[in-house]
Tab-separated table of N, CA, C and O and ligand atoms in Angstrom:
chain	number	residue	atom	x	y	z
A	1	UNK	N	-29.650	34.415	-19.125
A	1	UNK	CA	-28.314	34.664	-19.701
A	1	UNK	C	-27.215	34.092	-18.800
A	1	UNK	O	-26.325	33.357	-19.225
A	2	UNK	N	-27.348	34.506	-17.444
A	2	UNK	CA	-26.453	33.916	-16.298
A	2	UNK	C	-26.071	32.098	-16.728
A	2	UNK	O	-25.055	31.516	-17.107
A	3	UNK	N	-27.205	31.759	-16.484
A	3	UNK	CA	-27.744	30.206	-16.719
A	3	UNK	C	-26.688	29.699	-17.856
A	3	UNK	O	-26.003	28.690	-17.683
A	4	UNK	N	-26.630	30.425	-18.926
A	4	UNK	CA	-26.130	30.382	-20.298
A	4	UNK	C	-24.801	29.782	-20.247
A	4	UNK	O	-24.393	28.716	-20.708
A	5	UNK	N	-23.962	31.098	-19.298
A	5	UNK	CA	-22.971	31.347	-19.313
A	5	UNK	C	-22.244	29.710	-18.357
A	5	UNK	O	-21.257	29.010	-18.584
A	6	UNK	N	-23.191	29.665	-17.420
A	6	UNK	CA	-22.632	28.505	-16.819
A	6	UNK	C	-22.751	27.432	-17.422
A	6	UNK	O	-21.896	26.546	-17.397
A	7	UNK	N	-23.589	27.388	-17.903
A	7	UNK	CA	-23.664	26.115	-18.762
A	7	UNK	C	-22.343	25.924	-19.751
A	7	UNK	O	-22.136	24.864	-20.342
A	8	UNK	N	-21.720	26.758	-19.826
A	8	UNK	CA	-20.393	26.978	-20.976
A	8	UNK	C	-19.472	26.579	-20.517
A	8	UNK	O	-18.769	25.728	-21.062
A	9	UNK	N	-19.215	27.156	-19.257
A	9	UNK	CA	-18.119	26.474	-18.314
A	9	UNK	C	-18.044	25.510	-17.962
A	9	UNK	O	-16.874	25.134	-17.886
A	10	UNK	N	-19.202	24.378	-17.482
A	10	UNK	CA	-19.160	23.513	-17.167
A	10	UNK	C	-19.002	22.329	-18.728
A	10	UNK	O	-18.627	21.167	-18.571
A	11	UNK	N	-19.314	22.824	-19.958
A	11	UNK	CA	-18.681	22.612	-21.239
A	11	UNK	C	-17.282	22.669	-21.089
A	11	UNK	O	-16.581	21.671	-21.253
A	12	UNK	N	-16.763	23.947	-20.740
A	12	UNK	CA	-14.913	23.639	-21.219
A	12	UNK	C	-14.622	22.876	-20.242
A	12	UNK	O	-13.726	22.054	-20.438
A	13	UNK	N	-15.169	22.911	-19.143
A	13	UNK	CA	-14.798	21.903	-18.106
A	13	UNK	C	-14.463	20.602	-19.282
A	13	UNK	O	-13.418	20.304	-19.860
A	14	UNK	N	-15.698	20.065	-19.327
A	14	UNK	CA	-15.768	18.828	-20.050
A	14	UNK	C	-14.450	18.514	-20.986
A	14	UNK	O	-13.601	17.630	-20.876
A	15	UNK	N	-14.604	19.588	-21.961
A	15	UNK	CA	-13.508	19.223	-22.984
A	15	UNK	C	-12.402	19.357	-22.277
A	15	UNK	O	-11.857	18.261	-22.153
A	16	UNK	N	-11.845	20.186	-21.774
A	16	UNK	CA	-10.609	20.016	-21.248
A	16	UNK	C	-9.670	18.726	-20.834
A	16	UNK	O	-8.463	18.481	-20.848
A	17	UNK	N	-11.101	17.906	-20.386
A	17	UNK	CA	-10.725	17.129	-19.815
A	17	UNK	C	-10.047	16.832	-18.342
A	17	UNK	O	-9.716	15.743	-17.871
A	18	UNK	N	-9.980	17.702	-17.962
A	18	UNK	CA	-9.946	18.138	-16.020
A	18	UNK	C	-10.190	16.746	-15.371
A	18	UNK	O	-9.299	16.272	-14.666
A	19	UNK	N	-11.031	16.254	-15.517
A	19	UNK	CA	-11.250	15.101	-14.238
A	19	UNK	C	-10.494	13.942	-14.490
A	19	UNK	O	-9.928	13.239	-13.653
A	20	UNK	N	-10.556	13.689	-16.636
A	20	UNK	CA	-9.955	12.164	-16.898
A	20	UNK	C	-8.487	11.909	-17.049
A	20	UNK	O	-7.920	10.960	-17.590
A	21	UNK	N	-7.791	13.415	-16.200
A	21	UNK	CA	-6.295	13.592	-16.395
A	21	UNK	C	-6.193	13.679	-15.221
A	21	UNK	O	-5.193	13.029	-14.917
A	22	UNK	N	-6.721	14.182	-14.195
A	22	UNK	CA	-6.325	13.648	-12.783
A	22	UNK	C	-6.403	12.448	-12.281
A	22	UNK	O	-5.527	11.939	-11.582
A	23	UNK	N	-7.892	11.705	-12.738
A	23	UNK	CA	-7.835	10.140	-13.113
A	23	UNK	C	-6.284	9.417	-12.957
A	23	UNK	O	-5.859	8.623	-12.117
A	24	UNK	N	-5.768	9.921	-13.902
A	24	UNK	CA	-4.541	9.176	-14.930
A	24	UNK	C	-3.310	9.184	-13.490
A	24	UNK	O	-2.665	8.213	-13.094
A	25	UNK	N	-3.282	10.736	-12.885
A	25	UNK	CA	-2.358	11.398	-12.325
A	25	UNK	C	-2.182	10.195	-10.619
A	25	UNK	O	-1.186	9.972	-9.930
A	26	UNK	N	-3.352	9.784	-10.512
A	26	UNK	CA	-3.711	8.643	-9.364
A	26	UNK	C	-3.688	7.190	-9.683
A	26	UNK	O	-4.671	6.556	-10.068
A	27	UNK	N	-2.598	6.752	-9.512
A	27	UNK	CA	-2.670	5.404	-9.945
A	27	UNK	C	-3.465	4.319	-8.755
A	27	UNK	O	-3.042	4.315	-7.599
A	28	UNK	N	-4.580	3.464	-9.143
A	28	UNK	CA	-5.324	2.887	-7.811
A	28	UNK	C	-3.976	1.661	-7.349
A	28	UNK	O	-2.954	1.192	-7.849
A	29	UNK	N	-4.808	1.553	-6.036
A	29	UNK	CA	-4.169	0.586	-5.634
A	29	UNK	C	-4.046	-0.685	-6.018
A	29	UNK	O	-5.120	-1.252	-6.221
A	30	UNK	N	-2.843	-1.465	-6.222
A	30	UNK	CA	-2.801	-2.438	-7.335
A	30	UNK	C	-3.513	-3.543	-6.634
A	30	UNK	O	-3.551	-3.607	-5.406
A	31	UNK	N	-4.204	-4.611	-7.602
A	31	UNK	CA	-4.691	-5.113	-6.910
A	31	UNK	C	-3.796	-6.890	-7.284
A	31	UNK	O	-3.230	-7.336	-8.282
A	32	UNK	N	-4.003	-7.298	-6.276
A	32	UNK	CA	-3.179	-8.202	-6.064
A	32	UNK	C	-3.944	-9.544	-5.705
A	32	UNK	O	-4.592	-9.416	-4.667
A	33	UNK	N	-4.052	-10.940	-6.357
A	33	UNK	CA	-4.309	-12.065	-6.307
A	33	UNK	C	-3.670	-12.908	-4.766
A	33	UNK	O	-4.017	-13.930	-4.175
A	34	UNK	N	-3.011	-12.280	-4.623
A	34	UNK	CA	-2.511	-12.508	-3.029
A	34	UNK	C	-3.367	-13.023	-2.184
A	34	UNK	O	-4.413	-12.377	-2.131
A	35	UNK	N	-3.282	-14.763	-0.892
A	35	UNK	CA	-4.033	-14.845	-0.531
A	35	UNK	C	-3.110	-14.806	0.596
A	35	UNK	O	-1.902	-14.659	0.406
A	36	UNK	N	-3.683	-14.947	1.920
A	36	UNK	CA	-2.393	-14.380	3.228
A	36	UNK	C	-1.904	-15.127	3.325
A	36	UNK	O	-1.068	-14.851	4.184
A	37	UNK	N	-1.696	-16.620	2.842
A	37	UNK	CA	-0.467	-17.496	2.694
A	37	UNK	C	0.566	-17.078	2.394
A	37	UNK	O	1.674	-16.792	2.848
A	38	UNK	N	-0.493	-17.106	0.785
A	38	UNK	CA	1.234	-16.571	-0.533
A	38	UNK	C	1.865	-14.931	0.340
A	38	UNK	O	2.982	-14.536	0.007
A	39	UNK	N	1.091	-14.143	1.365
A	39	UNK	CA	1.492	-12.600	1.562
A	39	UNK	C	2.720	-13.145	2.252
A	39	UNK	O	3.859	-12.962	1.822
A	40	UNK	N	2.313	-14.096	3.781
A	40	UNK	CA	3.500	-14.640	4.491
A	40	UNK	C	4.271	-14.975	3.766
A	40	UNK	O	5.081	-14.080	3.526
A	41	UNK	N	4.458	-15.944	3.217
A	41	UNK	CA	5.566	-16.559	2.076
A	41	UNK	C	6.451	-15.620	1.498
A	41	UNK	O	7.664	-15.664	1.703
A	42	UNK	N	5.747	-14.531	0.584
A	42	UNK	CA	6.405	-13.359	0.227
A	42	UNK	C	7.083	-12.552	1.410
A	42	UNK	O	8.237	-12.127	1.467
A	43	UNK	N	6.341	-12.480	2.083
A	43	UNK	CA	7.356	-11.246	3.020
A	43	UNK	C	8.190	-12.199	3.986
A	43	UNK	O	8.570	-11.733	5.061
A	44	UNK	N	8.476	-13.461	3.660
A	44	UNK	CA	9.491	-14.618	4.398
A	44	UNK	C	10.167	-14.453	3.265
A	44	UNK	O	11.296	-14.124	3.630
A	45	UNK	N	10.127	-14.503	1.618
A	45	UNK	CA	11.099	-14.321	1.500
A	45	UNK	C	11.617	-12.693	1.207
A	45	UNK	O	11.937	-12.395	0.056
A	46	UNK	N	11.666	-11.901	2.049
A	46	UNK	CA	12.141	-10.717	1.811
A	46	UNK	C	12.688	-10.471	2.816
A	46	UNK	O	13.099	-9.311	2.859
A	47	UNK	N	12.902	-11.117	3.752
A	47	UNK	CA	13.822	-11.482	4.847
A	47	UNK	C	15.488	-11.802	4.277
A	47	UNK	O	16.065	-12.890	4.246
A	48	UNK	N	15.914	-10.674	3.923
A	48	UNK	CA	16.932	-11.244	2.840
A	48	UNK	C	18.283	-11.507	3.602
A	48	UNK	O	19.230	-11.959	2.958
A	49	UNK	N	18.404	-11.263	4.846
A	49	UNK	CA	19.522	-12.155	5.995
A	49	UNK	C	19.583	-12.815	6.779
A	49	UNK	O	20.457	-13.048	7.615
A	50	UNK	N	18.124	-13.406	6.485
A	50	UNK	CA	17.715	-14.561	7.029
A	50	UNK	C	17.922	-14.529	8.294
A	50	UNK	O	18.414	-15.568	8.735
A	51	UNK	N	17.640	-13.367	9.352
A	51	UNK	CA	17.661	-13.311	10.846
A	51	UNK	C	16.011	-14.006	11.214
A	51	UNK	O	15.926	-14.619	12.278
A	52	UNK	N	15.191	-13.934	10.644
A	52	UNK	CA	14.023	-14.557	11.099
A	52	UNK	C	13.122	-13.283	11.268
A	52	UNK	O	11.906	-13.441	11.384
A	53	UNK	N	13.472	-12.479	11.278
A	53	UNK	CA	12.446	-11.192	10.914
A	53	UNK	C	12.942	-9.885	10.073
A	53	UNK	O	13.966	-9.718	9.410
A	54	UNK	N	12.117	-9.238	10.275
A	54	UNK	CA	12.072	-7.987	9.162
A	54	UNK	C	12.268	-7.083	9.562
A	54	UNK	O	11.743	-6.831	10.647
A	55	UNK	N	13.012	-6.216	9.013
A	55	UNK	CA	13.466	-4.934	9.287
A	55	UNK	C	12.640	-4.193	8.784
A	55	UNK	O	11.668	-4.729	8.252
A	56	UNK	N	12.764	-2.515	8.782
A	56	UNK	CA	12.152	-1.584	8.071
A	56	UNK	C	12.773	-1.878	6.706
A	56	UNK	O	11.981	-2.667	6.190
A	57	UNK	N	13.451	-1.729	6.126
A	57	UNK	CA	14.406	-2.030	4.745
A	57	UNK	C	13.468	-3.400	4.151
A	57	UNK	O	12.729	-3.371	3.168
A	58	UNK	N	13.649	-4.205	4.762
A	58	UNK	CA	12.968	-5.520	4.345
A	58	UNK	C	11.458	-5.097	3.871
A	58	UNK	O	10.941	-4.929	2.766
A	59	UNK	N	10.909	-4.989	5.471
A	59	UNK	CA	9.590	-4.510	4.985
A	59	UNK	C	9.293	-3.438	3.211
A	59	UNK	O	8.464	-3.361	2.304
A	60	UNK	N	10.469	-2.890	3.584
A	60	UNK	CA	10.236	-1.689	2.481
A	60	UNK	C	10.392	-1.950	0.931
A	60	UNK	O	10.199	-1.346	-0.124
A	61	UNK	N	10.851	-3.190	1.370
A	61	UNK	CA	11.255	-3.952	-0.426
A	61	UNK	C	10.349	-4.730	-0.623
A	61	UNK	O	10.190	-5.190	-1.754
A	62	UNK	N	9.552	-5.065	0.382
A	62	UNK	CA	8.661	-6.287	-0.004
A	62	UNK	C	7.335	-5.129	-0.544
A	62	UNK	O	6.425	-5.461	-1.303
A	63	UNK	N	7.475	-4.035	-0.069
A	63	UNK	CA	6.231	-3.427	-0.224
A	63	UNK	C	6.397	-2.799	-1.951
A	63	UNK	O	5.490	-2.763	-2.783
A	64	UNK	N	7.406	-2.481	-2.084
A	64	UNK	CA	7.763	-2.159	-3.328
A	64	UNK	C	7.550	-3.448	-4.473
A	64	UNK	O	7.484	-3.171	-5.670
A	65	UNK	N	7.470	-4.590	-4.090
A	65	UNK	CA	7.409	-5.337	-4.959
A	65	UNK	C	5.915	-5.651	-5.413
A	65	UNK	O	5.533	-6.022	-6.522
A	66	UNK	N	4.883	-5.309	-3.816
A	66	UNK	CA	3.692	-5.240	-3.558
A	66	UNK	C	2.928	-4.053	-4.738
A	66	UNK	O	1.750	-3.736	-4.904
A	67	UNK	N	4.186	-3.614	-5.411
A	67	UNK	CA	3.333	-2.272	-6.086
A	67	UNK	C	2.764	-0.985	-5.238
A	67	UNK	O	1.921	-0.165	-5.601
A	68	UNK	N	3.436	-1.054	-4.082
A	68	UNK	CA	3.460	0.106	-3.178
A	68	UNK	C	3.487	1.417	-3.891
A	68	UNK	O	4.135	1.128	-4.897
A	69	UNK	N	3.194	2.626	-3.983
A	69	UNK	CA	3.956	4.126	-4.341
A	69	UNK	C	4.643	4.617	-2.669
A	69	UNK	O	5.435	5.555	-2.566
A	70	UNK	N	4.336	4.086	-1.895
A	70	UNK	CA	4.689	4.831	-0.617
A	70	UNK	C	5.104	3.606	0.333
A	70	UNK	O	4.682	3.474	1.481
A	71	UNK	N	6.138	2.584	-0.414
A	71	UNK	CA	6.516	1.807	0.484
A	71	UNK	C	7.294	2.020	1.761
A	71	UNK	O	7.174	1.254	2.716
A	72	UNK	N	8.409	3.485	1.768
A	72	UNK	CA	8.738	4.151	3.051
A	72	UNK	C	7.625	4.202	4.180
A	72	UNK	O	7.879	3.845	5.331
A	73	UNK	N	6.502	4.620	3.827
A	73	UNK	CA	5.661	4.918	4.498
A	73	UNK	C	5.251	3.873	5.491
A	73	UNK	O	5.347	3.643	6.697
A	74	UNK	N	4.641	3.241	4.172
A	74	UNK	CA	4.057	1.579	4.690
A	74	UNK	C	4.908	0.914	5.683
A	74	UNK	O	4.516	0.688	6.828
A	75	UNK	N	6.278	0.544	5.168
A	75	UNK	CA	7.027	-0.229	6.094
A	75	UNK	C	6.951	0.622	7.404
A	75	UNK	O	7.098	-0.006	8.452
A	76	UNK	N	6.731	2.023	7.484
A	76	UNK	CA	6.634	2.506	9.005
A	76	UNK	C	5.662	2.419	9.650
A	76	UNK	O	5.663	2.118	10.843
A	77	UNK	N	4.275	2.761	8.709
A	77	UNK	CA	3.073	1.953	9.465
A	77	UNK	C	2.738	0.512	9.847
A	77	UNK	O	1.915	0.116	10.672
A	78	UNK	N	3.361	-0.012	9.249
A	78	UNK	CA	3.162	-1.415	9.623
A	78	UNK	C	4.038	-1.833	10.786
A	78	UNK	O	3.614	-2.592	11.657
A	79	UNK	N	5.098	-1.399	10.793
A	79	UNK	CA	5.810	-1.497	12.041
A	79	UNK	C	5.374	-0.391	13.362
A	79	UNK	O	5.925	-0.351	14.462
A	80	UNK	N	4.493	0.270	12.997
A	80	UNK	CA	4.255	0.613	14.265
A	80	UNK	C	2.576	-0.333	14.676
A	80	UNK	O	2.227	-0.503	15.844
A	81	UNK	N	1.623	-0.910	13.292
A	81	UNK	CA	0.643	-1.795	13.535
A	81	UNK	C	0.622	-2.976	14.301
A	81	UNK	O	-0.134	-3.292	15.220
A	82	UNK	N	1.939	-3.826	13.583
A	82	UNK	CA	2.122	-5.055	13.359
A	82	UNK	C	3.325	-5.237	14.728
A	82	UNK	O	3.442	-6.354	15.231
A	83	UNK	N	3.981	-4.331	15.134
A	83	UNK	CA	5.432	-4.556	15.886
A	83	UNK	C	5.145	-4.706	17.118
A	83	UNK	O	5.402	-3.745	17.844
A	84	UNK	N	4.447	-6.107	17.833
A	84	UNK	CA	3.860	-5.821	19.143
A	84	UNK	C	5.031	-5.661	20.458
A	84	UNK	O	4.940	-5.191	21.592
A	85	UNK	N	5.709	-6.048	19.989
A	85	UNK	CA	6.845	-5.509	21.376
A	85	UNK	C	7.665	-4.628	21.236
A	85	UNK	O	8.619	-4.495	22.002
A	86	UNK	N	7.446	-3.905	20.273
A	86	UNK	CA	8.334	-2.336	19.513
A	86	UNK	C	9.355	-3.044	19.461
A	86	UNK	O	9.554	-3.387	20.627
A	87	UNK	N	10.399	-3.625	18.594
A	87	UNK	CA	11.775	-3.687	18.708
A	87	UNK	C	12.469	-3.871	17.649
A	87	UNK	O	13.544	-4.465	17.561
A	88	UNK	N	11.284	-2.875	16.040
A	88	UNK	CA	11.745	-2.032	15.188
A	88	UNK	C	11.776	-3.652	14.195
A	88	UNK	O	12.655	-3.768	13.341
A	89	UNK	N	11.010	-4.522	14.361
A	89	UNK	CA	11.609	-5.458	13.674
A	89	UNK	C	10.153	-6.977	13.741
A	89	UNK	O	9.743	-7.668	14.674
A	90	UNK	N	9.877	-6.932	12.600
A	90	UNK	CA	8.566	-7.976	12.414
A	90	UNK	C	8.777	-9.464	12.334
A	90	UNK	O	8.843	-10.049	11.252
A	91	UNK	N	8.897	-10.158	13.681
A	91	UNK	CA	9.363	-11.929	13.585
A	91	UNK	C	7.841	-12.179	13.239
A	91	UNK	O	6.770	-11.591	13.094
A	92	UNK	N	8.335	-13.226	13.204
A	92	UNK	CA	7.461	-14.765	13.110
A	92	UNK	C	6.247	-14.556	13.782
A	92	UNK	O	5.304	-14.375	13.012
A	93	UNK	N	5.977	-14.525	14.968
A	93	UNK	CA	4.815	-14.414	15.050
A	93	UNK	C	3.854	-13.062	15.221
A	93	UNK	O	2.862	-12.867	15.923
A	94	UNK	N	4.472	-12.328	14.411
A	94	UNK	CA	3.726	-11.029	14.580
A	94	UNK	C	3.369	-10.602	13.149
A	94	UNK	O	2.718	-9.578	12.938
A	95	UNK	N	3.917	-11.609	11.927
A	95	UNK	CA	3.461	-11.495	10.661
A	95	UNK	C	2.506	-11.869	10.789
A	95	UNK	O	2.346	-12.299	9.647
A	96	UNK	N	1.531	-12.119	11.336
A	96	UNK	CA	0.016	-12.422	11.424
A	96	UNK	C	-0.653	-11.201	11.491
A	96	UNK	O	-1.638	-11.047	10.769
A	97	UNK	N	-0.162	-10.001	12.487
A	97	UNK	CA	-0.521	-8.867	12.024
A	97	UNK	C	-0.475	-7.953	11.047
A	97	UNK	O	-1.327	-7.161	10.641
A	98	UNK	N	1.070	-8.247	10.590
A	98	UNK	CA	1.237	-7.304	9.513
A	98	UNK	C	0.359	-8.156	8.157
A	98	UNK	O	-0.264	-7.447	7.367
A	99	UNK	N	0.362	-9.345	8.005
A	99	UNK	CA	-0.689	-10.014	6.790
A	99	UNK	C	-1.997	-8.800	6.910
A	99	UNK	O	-2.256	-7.984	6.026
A	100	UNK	N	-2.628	-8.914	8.070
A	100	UNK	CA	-3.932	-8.719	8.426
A	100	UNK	C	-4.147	-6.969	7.796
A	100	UNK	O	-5.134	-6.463	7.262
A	101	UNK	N	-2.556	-6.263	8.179
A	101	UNK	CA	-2.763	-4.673	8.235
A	101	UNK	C	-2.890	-4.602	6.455
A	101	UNK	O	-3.455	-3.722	5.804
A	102	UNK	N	-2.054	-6.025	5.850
A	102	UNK	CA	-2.160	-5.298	4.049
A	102	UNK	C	-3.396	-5.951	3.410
A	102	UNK	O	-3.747	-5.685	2.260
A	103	UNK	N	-4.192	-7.024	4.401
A	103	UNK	CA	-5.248	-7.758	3.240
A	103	UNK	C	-6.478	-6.385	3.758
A	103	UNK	O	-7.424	-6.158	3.004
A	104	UNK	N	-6.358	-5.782	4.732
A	104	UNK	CA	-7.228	-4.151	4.796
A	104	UNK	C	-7.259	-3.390	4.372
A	104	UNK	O	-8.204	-2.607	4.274
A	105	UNK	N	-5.415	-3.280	3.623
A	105	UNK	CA	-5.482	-2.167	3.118
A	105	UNK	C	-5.127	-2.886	1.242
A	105	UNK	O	-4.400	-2.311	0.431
A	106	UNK	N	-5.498	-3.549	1.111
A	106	UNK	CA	-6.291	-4.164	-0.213
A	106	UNK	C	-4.744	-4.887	-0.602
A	106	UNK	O	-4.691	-5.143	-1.805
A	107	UNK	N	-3.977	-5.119	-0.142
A	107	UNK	CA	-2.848	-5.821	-1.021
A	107	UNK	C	-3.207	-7.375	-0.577
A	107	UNK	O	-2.165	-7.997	-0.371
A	108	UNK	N	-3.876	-7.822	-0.463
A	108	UNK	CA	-4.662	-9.296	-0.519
A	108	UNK	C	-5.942	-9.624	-0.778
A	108	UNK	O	-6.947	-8.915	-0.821
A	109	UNK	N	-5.803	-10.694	-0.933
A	109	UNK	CA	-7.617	-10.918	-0.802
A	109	UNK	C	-8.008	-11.067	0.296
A	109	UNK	O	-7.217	-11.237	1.224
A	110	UNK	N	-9.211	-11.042	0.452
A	110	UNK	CA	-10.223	-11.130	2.163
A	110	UNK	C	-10.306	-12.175	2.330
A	110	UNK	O	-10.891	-12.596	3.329
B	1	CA	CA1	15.819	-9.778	8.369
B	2	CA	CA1	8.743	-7.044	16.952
């Protein structure tokens, strides 16, 4: 009878639909045709005052365009990944890291 009963629940489970609405509630990470050329290119042009590197702001728009949900975030992790002399700001030659931190975390191809 016990047996029965569970078996029922794990029924309304089903119908309810519980799992294929949290599904919905998680959008995956977008995936992006991006190869780390076109990533540089893109985040050169999101350099939008043309100082030669990136700010947090910058970073944070490029990530948004990336299809980010947590581009605040991102632009802070990446500047603390990618920012090898801390000075809050991603030049030229340190976009080699930050390419590297988004084709890991799937916004490129490998
Ligand atoms: Ca800039
Ligand atoms: Ca720097």
């Amino acid at each position: 009878m016990a047996r029965c009963v569970r078996g029922i629940d794990k029924g309304c489970c089903r119908t309810w639909g519980w799992s294929s609405s949290d599904q919905k509630q998680v959008a995956p990470v977008r995936e992006t045709n991006l190869t780390e050329e076109e990533l540089k290119i893109l985040f050169k042009r999101f350099d939008t005052n043309r100082n030669g590197r990136l700010s947090k702001q910058e970073l944070k728009d490029a990530f948004n365009s990336l299809g980010s949900r947590f581009s605040t975030w991102r632009a802070w992790r990446v500047l603390c990944h990618a920012d090898a002399n801390e000075d809050g700001y991603i030049s030229e030659h340190e976009l080699d890291g930050l390419v590297k931190y988004c084709v890991k975390h799937g916004y490129a191809k490998k």
